[in-house]
C-alpha cells in the first residue's frame, strides 16, 4: 500500500514538473488572447483621437 502512495506522489511530482516546463506556452497564449481582446478598444481609442483632431469650432461663432 505504501508503495502505491509513493508511486502516486512521484507521478504527481512528475506532472507538476512537466506543467512548469510548459508554463511559458500558457503565458504566450494568454498574451495573444489579451492582445486579441484589447485590439478593439485600442482601435476605438485611436479613431476617436483622430476624429477629435480634425474637428474645429465653426467659423461663424464669435466667442467673447
Short mmCIF file of C-alpha atoms in Angstrom, two decimals:
data_model
loop_
_atom_site.label_atom_id
_atom_site.label_comp_id
_atom_site.label_asym_id
_atom_site.label_seq_id
_atom_site.Cartn_x
_atom_site.Cartn_y
_atom_site.Cartn_z
CA UNK A 1 0.00 0.00 0.00
CA UNK A 2 2.80 2.41 0.87
CA UNK A 3 4.44 1.78 -2.50
CA UNK A 4 1.24 2.73 -4.30
CA UNK A 5 1.09 6.01 -2.36
CA UNK A 6 4.74 6.72 -3.12
CA UNK A 7 4.18 5.96 -6.79
CA UNK A 8 1.25 8.35 -6.85
CA UNK A 9 3.34 11.09 -5.25
CA UNK A 10 6.13 10.55 -7.77
CA UNK A 11 3.62 10.72 -10.60
CA UNK A 12 2.15 13.91 -9.13
CA UNK A 13 5.62 15.47 -8.83
CA UNK A 14 6.37 14.48 -12.42
CA UNK A 15 3.14 16.10 -13.59
CA UNK A 16 3.92 19.32 -11.70
CA UNK A 17 7.44 19.49 -13.15
CA UNK A 18 6.04 18.88 -16.65
CA UNK A 19 3.45 21.62 -16.21
CA UNK A 20 6.08 24.14 -15.08
CA UNK A 21 8.21 23.20 -18.07
CA UNK A 22 5.44 24.21 -20.46
CA UNK A 23 4.17 27.17 -18.49
CA UNK A 24 5.73 29.58 -20.98
CA UNK A 25 3.31 28.39 -23.65
CA UNK A 26 0.40 29.23 -21.37
CA UNK A 27 1.79 32.74 -20.88
CA UNK A 28 2.34 33.14 -24.61
CA UNK A 29 -1.22 32.19 -25.49
CA UNK A 30 -2.54 34.34 -22.64
CA UNK A 31 -0.73 37.37 -24.05
CA UNK A 32 -2.03 36.62 -27.54
CA UNK A 33 -5.56 36.29 -26.17
CA UNK A 34 -5.32 39.61 -24.31
CA UNK A 35 -3.99 41.40 -27.39
CA UNK A 36 -6.87 39.94 -29.41
CA UNK A 37 -9.44 41.03 -26.83
CA UNK A 38 -7.96 44.51 -26.35
CA UNK A 39 -7.42 45.28 -30.04
CA UNK A 40 -10.95 46.63 -30.44
CA UNK A 41 -10.82 49.16 -27.55
CA UNK A 42 -7.38 50.29 -28.68
CA UNK A 43 -8.59 50.92 -32.22
CA UNK A 44 -11.65 52.78 -30.96
CA UNK A 45 -9.41 54.98 -28.85
CA UNK A 46 -7.16 55.73 -31.85
CA UNK A 47 -10.15 56.51 -34.05
CA UNK A 48 -11.66 58.90 -31.50
CA UNK A 49 -8.38 60.77 -31.14
CA UNK A 50 -8.07 61.24 -34.92
CA UNK A 51 -11.69 62.41 -35.17
CA UNK A 52 -11.18 64.94 -32.38
CA UNK A 53 -8.03 66.31 -34.03
CA UNK A 54 -9.92 67.06 -37.23
CA UNK A 55 -12.85 68.85 -35.57
CA UNK A 56 -12.59 72.61 -35.35
CA UNK A 57 -15.14 75.08 -34.00
CA UNK A 58 -17.42 76.73 -36.56
CA UNK A 59 -16.01 79.93 -38.04
CA UNK A 60 -19.22 81.97 -37.74
CA UNK A 61 -19.46 81.67 -33.94
CA UNK A 62 -17.99 84.65 -32.11
CA UNK A 63 -16.51 83.92 -28.74
CA UNK A 64 -16.33 86.72 -26.19
#
